[in-house]
mmCIF file with all atom_site columns, C-alpha atoms in Angstrom:
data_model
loop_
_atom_site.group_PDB
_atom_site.id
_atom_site.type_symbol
_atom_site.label_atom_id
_atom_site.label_alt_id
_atom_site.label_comp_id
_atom_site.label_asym_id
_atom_site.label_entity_id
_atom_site.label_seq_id
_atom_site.pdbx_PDB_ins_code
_atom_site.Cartn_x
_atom_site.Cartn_y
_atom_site.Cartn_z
_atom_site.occupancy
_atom_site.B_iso_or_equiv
_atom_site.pdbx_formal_charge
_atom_site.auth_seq_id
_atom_site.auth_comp_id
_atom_site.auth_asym_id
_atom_site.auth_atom_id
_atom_site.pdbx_PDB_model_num
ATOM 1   C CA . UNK A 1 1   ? 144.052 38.285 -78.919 1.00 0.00 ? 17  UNK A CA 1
ATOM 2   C CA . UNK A 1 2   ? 145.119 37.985 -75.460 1.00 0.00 ? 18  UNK A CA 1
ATOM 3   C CA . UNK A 1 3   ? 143.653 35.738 -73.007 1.00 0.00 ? 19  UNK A CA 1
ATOM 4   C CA . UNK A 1 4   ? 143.089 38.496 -70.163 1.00 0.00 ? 20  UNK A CA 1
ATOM 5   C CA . UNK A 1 5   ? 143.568 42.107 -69.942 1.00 0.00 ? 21  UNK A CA 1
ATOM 6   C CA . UNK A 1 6   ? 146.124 44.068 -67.825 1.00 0.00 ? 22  UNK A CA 1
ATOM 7   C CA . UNK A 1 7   ? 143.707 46.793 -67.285 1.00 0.00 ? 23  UNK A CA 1
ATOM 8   C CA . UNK A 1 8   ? 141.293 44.873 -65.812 1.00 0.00 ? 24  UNK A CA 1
ATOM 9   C CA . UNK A 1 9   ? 143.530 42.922 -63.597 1.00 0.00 ? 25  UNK A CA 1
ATOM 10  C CA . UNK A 1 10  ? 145.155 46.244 -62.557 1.00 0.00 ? 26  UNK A CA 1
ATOM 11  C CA . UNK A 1 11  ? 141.134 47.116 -61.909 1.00 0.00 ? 27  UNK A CA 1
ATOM 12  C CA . UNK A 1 12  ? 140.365 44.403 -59.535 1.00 0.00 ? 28  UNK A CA 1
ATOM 13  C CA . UNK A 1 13  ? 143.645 44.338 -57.721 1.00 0.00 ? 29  UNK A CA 1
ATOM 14  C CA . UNK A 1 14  ? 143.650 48.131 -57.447 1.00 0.00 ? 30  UNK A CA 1
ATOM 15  C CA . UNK A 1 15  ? 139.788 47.805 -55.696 1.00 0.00 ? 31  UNK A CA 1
ATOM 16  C CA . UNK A 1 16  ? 141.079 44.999 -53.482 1.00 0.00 ? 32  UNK A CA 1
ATOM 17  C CA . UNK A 1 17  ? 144.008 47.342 -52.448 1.00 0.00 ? 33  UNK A CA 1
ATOM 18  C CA . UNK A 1 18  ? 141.479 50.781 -51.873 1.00 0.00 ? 34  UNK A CA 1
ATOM 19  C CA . UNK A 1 19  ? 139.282 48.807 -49.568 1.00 0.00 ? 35  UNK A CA 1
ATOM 20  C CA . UNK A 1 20  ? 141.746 47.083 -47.867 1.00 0.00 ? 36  UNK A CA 1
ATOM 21  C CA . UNK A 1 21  ? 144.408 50.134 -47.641 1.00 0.00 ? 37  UNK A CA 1
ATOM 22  C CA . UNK A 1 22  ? 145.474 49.828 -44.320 1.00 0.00 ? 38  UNK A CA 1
ATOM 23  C CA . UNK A 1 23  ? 145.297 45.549 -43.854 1.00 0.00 ? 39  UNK A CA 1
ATOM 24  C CA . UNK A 1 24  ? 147.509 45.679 -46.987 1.00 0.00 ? 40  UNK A CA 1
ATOM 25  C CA . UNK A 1 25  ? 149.926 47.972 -46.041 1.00 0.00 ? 41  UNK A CA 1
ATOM 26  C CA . UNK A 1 26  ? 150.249 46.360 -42.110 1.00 0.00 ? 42  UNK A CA 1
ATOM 27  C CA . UNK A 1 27  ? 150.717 43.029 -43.651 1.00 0.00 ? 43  UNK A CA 1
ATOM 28  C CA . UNK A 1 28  ? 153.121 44.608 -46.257 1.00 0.00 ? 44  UNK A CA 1
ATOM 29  C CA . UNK A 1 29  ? 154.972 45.830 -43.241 1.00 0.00 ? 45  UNK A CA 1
ATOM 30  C CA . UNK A 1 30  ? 154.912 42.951 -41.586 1.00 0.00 ? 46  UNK A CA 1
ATOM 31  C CA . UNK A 1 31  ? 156.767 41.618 -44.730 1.00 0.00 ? 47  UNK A CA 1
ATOM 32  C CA . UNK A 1 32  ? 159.286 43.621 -45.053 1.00 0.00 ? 48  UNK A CA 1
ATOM 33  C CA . UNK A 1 33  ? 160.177 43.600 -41.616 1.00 0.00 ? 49  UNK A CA 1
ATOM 34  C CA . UNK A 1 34  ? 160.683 40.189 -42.218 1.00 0.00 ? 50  UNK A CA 1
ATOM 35  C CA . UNK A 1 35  ? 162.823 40.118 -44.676 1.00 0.00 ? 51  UNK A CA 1
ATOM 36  C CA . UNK A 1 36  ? 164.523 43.069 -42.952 1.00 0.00 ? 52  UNK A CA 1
ATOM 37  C CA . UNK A 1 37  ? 165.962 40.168 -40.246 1.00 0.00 ? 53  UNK A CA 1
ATOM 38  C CA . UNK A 1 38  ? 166.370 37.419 -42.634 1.00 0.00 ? 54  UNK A CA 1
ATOM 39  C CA . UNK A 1 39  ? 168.493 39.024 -44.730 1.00 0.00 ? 55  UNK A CA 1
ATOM 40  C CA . UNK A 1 40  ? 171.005 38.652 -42.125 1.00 0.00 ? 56  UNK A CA 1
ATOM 41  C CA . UNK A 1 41  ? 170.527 35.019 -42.403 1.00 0.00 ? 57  UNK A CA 1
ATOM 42  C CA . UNK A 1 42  ? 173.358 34.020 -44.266 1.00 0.00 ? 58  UNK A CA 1
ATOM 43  C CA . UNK A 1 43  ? 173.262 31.350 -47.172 1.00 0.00 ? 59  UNK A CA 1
ATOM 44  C CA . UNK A 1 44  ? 169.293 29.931 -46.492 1.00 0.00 ? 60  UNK A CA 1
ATOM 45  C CA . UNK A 1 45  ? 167.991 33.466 -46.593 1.00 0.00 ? 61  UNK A CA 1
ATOM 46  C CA . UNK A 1 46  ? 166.234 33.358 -49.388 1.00 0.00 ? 62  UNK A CA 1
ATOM 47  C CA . UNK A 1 47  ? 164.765 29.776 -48.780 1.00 0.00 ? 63  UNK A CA 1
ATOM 48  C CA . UNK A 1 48  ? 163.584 30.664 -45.251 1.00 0.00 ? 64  UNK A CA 1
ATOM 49  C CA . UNK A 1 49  ? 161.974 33.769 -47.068 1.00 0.00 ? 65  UNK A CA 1
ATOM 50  C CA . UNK A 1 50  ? 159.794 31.786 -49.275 1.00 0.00 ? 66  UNK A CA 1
ATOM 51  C CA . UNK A 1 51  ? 157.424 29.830 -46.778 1.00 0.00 ? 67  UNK A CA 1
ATOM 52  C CA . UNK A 1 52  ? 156.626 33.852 -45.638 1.00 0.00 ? 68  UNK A CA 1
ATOM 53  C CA . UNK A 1 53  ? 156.073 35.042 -49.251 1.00 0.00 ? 69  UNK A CA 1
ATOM 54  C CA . UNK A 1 54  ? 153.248 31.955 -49.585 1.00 0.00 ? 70  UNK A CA 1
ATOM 55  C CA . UNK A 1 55  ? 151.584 32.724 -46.408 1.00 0.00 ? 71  UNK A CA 1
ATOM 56  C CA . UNK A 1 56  ? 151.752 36.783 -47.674 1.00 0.00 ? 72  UNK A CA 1
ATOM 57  C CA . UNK A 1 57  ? 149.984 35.579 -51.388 1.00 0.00 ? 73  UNK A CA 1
ATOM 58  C CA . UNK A 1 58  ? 147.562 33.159 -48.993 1.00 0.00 ? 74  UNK A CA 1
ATOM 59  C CA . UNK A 1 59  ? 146.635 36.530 -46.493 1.00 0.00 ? 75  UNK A CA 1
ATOM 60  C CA . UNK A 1 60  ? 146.117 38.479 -49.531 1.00 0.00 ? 76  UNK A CA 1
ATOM 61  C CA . UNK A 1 61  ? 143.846 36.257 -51.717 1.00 0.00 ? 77  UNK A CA 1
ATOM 62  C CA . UNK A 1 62  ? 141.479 35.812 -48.752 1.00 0.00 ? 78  UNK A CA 1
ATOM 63  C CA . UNK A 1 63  ? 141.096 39.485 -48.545 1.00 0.00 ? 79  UNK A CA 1
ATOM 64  C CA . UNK A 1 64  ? 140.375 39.527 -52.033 1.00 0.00 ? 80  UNK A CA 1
ATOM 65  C CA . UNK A 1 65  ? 137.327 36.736 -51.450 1.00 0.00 ? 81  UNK A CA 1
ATOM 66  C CA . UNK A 1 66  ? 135.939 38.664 -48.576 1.00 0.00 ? 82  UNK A CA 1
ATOM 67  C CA . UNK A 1 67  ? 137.541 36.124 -45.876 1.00 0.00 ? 83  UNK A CA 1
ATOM 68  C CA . UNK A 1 68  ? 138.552 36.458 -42.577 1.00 0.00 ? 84  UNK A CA 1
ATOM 69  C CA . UNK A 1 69  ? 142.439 35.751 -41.787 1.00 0.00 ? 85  UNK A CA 1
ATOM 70  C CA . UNK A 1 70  ? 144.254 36.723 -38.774 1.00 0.00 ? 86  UNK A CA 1
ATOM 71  C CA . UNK A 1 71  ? 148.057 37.642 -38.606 1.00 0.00 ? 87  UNK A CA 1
ATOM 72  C CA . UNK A 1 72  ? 148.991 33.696 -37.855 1.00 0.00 ? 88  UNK A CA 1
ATOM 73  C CA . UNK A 1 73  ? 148.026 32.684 -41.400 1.00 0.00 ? 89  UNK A CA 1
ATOM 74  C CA . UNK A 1 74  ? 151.300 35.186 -42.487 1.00 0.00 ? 90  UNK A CA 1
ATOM 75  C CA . UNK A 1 75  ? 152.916 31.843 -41.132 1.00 0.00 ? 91  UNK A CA 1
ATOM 76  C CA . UNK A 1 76  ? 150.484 29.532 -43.024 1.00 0.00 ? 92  UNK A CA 1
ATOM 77  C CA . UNK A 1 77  ? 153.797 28.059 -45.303 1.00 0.00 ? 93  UNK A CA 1
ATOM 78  C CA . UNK A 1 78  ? 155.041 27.067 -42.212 1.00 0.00 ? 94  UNK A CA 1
ATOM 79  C CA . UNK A 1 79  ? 152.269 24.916 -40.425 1.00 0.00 ? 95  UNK A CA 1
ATOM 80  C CA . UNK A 1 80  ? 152.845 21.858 -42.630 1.00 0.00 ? 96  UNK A CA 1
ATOM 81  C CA . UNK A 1 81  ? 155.920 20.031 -42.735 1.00 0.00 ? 97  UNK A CA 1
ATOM 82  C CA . UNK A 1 82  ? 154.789 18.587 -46.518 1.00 0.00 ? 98  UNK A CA 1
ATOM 83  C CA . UNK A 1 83  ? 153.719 21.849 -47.605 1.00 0.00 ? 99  UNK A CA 1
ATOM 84  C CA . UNK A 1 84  ? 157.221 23.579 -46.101 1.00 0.00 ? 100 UNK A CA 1
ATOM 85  C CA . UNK A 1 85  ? 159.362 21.470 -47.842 1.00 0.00 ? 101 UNK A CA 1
ATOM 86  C CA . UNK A 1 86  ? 157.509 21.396 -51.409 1.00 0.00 ? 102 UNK A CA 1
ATOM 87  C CA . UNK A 1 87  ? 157.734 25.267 -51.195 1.00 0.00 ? 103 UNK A CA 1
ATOM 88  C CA . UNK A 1 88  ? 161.454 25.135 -50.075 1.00 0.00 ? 104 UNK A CA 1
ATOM 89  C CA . UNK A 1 89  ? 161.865 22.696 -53.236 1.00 0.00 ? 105 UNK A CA 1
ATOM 90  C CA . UNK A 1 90  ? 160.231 24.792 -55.554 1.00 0.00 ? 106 UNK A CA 1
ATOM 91  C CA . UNK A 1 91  ? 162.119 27.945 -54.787 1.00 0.00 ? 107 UNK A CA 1
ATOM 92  C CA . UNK A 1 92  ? 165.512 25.537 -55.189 1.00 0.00 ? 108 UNK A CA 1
ATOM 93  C CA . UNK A 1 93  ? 164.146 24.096 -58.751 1.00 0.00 ? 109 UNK A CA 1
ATOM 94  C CA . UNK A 1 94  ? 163.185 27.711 -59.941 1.00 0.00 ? 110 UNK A CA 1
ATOM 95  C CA . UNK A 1 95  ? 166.492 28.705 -59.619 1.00 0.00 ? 111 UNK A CA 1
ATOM 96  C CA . UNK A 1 96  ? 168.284 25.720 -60.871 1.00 0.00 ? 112 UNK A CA 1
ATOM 97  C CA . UNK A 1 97  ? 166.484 26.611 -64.064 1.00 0.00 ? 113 UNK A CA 1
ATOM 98  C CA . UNK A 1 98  ? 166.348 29.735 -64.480 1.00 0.00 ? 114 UNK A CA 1
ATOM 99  C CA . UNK A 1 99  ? 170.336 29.399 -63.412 1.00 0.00 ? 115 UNK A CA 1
ATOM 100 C CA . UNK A 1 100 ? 170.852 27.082 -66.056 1.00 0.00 ? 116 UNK A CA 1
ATOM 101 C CA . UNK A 1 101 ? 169.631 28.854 -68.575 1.00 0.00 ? 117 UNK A CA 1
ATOM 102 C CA . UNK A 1 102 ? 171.180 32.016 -68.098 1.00 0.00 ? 118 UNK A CA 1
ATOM 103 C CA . UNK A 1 103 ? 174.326 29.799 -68.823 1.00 0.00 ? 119 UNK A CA 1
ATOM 104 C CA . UNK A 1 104 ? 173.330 28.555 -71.871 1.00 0.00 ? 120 UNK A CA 1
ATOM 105 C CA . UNK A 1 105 ? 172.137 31.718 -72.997 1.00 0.00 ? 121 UNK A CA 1
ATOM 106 C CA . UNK A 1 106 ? 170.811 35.275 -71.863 1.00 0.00 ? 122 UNK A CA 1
ATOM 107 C CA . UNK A 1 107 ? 167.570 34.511 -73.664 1.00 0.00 ? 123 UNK A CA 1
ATOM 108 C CA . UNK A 1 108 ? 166.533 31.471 -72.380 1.00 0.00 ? 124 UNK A CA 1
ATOM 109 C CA . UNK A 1 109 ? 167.188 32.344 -68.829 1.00 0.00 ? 125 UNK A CA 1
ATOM 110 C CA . UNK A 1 110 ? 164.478 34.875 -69.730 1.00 0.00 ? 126 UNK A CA 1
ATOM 111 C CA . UNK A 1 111 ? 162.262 32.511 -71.197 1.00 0.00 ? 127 UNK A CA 1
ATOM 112 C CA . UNK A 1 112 ? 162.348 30.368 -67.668 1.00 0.00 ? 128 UNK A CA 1
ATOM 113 C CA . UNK A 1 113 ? 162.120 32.997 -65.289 1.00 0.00 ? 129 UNK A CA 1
ATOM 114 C CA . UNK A 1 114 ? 158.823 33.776 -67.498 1.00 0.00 ? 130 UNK A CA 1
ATOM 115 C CA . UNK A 1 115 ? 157.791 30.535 -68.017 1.00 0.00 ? 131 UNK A CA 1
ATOM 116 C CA . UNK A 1 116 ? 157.565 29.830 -63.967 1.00 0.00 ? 132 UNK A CA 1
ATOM 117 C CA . UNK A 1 117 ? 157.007 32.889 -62.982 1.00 0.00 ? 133 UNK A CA 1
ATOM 118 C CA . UNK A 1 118 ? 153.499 31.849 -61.638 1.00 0.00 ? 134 UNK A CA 1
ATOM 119 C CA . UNK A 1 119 ? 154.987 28.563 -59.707 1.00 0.00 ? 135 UNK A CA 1
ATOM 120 C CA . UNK A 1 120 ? 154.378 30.107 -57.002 1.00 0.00 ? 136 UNK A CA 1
ATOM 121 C CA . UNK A 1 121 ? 150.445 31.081 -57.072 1.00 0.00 ? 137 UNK A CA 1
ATOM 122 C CA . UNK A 1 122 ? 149.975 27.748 -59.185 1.00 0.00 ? 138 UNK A CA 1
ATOM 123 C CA . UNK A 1 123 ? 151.598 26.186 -56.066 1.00 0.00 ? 139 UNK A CA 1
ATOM 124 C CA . UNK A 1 124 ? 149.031 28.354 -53.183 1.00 0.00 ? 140 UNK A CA 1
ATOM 125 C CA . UNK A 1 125 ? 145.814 27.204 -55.904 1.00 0.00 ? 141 UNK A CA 1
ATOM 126 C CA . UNK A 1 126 ? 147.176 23.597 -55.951 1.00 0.00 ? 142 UNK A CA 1
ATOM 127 C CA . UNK A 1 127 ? 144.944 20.860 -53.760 1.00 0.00 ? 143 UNK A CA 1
ATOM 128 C CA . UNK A 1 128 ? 147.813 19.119 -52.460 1.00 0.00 ? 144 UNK A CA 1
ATOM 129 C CA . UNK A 1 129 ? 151.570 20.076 -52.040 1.00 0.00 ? 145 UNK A CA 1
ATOM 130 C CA . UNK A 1 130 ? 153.658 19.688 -55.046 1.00 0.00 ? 146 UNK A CA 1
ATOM 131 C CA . UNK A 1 131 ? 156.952 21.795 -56.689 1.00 0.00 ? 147 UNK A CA 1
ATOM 132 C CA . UNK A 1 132 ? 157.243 20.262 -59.766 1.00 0.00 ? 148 UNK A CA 1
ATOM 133 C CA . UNK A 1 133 ? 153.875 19.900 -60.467 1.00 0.00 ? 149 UNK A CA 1
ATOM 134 C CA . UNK A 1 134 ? 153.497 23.594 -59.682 1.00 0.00 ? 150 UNK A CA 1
ATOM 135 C CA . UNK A 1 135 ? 156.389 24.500 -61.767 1.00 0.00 ? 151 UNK A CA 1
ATOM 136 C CA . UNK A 1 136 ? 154.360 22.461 -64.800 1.00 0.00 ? 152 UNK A CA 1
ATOM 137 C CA . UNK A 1 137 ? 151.519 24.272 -64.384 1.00 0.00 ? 153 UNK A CA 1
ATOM 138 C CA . UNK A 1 138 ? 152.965 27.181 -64.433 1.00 0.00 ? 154 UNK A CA 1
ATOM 139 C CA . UNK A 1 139 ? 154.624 26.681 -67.927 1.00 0.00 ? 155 UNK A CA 1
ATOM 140 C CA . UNK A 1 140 ? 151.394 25.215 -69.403 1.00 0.00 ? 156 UNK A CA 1
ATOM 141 C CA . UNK A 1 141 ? 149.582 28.953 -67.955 1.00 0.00 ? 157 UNK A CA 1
ATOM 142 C CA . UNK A 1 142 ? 152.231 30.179 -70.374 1.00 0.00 ? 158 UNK A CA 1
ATOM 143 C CA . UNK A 1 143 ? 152.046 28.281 -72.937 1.00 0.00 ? 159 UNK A CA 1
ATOM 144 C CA . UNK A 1 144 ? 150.975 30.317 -76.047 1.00 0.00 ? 160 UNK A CA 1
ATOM 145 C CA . UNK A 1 145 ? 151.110 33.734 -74.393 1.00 0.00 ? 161 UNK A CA 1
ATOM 146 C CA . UNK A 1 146 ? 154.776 34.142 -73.467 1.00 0.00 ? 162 UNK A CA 1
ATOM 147 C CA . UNK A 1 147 ? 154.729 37.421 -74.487 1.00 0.00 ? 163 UNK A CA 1
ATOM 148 C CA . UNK A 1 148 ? 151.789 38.656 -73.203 1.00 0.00 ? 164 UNK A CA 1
ATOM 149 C CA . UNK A 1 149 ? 152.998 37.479 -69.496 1.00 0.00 ? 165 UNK A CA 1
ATOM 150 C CA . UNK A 1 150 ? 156.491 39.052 -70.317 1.00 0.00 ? 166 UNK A CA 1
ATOM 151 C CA . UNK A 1 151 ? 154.564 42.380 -71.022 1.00 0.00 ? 167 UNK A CA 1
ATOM 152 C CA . UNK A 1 152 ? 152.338 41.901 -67.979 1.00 0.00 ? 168 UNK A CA 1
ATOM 153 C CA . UNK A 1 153 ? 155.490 41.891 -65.536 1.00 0.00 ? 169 UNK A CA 1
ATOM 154 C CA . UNK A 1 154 ? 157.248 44.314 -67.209 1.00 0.00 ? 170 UNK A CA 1
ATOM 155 C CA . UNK A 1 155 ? 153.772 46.018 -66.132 1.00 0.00 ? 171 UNK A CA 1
ATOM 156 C CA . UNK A 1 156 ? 154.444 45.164 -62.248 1.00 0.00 ? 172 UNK A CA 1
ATOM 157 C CA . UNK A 1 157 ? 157.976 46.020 -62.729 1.00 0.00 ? 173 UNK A CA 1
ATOM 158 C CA . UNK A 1 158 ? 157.275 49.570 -63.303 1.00 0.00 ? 174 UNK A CA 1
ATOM 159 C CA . UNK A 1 159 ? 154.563 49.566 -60.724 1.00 0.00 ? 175 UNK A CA 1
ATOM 160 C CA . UNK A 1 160 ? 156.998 48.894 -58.624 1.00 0.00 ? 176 UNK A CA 1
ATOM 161 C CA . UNK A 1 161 ? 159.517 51.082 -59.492 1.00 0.00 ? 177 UNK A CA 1
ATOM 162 C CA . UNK A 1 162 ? 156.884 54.075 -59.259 1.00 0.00 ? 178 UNK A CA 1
ATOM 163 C CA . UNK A 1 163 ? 156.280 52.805 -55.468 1.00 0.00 ? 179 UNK A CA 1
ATOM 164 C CA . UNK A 1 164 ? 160.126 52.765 -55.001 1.00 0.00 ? 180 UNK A CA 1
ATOM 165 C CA . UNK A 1 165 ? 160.147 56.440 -56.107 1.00 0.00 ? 181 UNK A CA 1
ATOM 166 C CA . UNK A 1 166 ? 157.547 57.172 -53.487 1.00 0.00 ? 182 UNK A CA 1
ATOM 167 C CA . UNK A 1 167 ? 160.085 57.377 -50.838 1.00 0.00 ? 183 UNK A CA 1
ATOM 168 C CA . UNK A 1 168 ? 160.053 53.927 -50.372 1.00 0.00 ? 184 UNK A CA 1
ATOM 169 C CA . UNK A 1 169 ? 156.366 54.453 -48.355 1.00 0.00 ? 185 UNK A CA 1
ATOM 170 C CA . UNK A 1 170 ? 154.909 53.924 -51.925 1.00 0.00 ? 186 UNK A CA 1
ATOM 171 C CA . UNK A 1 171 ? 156.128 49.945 -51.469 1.00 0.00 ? 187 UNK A CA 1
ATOM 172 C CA . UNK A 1 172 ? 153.398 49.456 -49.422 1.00 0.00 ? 188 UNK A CA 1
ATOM 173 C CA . UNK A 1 173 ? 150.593 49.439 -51.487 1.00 0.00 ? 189 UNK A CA 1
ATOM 174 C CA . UNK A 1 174 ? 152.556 48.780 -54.478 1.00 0.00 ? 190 UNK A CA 1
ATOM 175 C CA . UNK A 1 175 ? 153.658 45.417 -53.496 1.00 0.00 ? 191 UNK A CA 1
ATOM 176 C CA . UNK A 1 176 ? 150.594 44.033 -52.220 1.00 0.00 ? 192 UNK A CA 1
ATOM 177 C CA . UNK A 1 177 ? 149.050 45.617 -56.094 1.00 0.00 ? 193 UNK A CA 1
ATOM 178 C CA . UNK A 1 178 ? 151.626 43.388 -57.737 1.00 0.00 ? 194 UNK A CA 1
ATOM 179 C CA . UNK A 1 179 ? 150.908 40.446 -55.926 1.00 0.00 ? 195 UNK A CA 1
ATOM 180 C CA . UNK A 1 180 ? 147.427 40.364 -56.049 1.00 0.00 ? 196 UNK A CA 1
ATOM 181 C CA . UNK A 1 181 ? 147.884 40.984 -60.318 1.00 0.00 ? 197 UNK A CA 1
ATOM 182 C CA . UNK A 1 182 ? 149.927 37.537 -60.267 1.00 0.00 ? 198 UNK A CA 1
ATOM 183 C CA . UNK A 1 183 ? 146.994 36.319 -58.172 1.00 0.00 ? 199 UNK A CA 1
ATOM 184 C CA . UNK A 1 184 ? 144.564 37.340 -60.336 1.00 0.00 ? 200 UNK A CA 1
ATOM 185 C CA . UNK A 1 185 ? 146.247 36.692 -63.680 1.00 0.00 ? 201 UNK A CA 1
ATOM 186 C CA . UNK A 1 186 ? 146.914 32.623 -62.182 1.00 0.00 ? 202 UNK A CA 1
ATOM 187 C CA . UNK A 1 187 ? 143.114 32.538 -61.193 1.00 0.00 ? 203 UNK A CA 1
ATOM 188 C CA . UNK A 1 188 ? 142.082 33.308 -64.605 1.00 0.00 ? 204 UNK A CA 1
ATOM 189 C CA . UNK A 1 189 ? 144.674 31.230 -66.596 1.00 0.00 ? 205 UNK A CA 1
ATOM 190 C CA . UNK A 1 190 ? 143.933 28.531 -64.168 1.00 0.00 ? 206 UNK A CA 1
ATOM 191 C CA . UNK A 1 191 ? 140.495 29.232 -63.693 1.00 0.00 ? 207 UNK A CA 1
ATOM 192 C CA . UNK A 1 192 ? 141.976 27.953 -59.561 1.00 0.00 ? 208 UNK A CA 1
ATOM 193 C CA . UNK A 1 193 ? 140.370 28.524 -56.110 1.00 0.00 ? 209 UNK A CA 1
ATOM 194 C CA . UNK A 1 194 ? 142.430 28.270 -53.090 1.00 0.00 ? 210 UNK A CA 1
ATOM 195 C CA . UNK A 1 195 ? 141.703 24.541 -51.308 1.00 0.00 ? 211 UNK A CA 1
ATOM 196 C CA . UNK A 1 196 ? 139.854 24.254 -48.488 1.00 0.00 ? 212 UNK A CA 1
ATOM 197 C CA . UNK A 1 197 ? 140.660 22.138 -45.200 1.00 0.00 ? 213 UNK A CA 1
ATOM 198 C CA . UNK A 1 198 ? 139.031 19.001 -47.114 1.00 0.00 ? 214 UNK A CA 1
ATOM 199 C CA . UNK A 1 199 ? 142.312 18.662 -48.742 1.00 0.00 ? 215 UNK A CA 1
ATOM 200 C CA . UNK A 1 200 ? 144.340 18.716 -46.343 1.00 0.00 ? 216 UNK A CA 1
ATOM 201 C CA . UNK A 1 201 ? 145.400 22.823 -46.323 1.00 0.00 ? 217 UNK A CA 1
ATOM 202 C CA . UNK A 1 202 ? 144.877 25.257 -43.363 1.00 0.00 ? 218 UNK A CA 1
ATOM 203 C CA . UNK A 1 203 ? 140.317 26.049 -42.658 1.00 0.00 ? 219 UNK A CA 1
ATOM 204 C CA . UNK A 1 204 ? 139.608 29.431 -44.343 1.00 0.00 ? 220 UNK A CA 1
ATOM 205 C CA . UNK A 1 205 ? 137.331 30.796 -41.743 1.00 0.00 ? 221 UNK A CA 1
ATOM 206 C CA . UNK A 1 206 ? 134.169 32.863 -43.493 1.00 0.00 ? 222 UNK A CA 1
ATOM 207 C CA . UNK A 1 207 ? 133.925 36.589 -43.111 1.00 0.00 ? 223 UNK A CA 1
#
């Protein structure tokens, strides 16, 4: 038996997304039009990218709790040198891994990219700053349901691909849906809250 259900994730996000339609699709915006200009960045694109993508996941889950956040906290991955570089890191060691296993094999570059394919929220619900710890956790969230998380983003995969169809506009909402399923699927494998200032992450202010 599986440990959560799509359908209900889908449920939540979907409600998060309704009441929220226009925040999500401004910061979605706001998004793309970053990686609009960075992908003129040659070489450290991607890497510069990521710090944006965490402070995107960070907006996001605070609208899901009902918390204030103002456009500044889309720069969130970028306020702490510690935190920038662990994020940098971890988006280097995902890649190494998944690399390397694509060069062993097809299948168990597959089986990385789904093994840490939470790093990332693992990394946003972690109380201090760490890649490889974040990486661990996410393989341990795995552990046991590989193919239930394979089947859950082959989900957000076609989500996505029905936004894409949308005339592109349909990207707006989907992508903030998708990310708010890997947010919600990490809080319940993880059972995680987001860290307050206490521990040495950016004040959450209260709605």
């Amino acid at each position: 038996q599986m440990d959560f259900s799509i359908k209900q994730i889908f449920n939540q996000s979907w409600e998060v997304v309704r009441k929220n339609l226009g925040l999500c699709m401004g910061l979605t915006f706001l998004m793309f039009l970053v990686v609009g200009t960075i992908k003129f960045v040659p070489m450290i694109g991607n890497l510069i990218l990521v710090p944006f993508q965490l402070g995107y996941l960070r907006c996001l889950w605070q609208m899901k709790n009902g918390k204030e956040f103002d456009y500044p906290d889309f720069f969130w991955g970028w306020m702490d040198i510690n935190r920038l570089g662990h994020v940098i890191l971890l988006q280097i060691l995902v890649g190494i891994f998944t690399i390397f296993g694509f060069i062993l094999f097809i299948i168990p570059g597959i089986w990385v990219a789904v093994a840490t394919s939470l790093a990332m929220p693992a990394f946003l619900f972690s109380t201090e700053p760490d890649a490889l710890g974040a990486i661990k956790e996410s393989m341990a969230m795995v552990k046991g349901r590989w193919w239930e998380v394979f089947g859950f983003i082959c989900v957000i995969g076609l989500i996505m691909l029905v936004g894409a169809m949308i005339f592109g506009i349909g990207l707006l909402v989907a992508c903030p849906l998708v990310a708010l399923m890997i947010l919600h699927l990490t809080d319940q494998l993880k059972g995680a809250k987001i860290p307050d200032s206490s521990s040495g992450f950016a004040p959450i202010s209260e709605a």
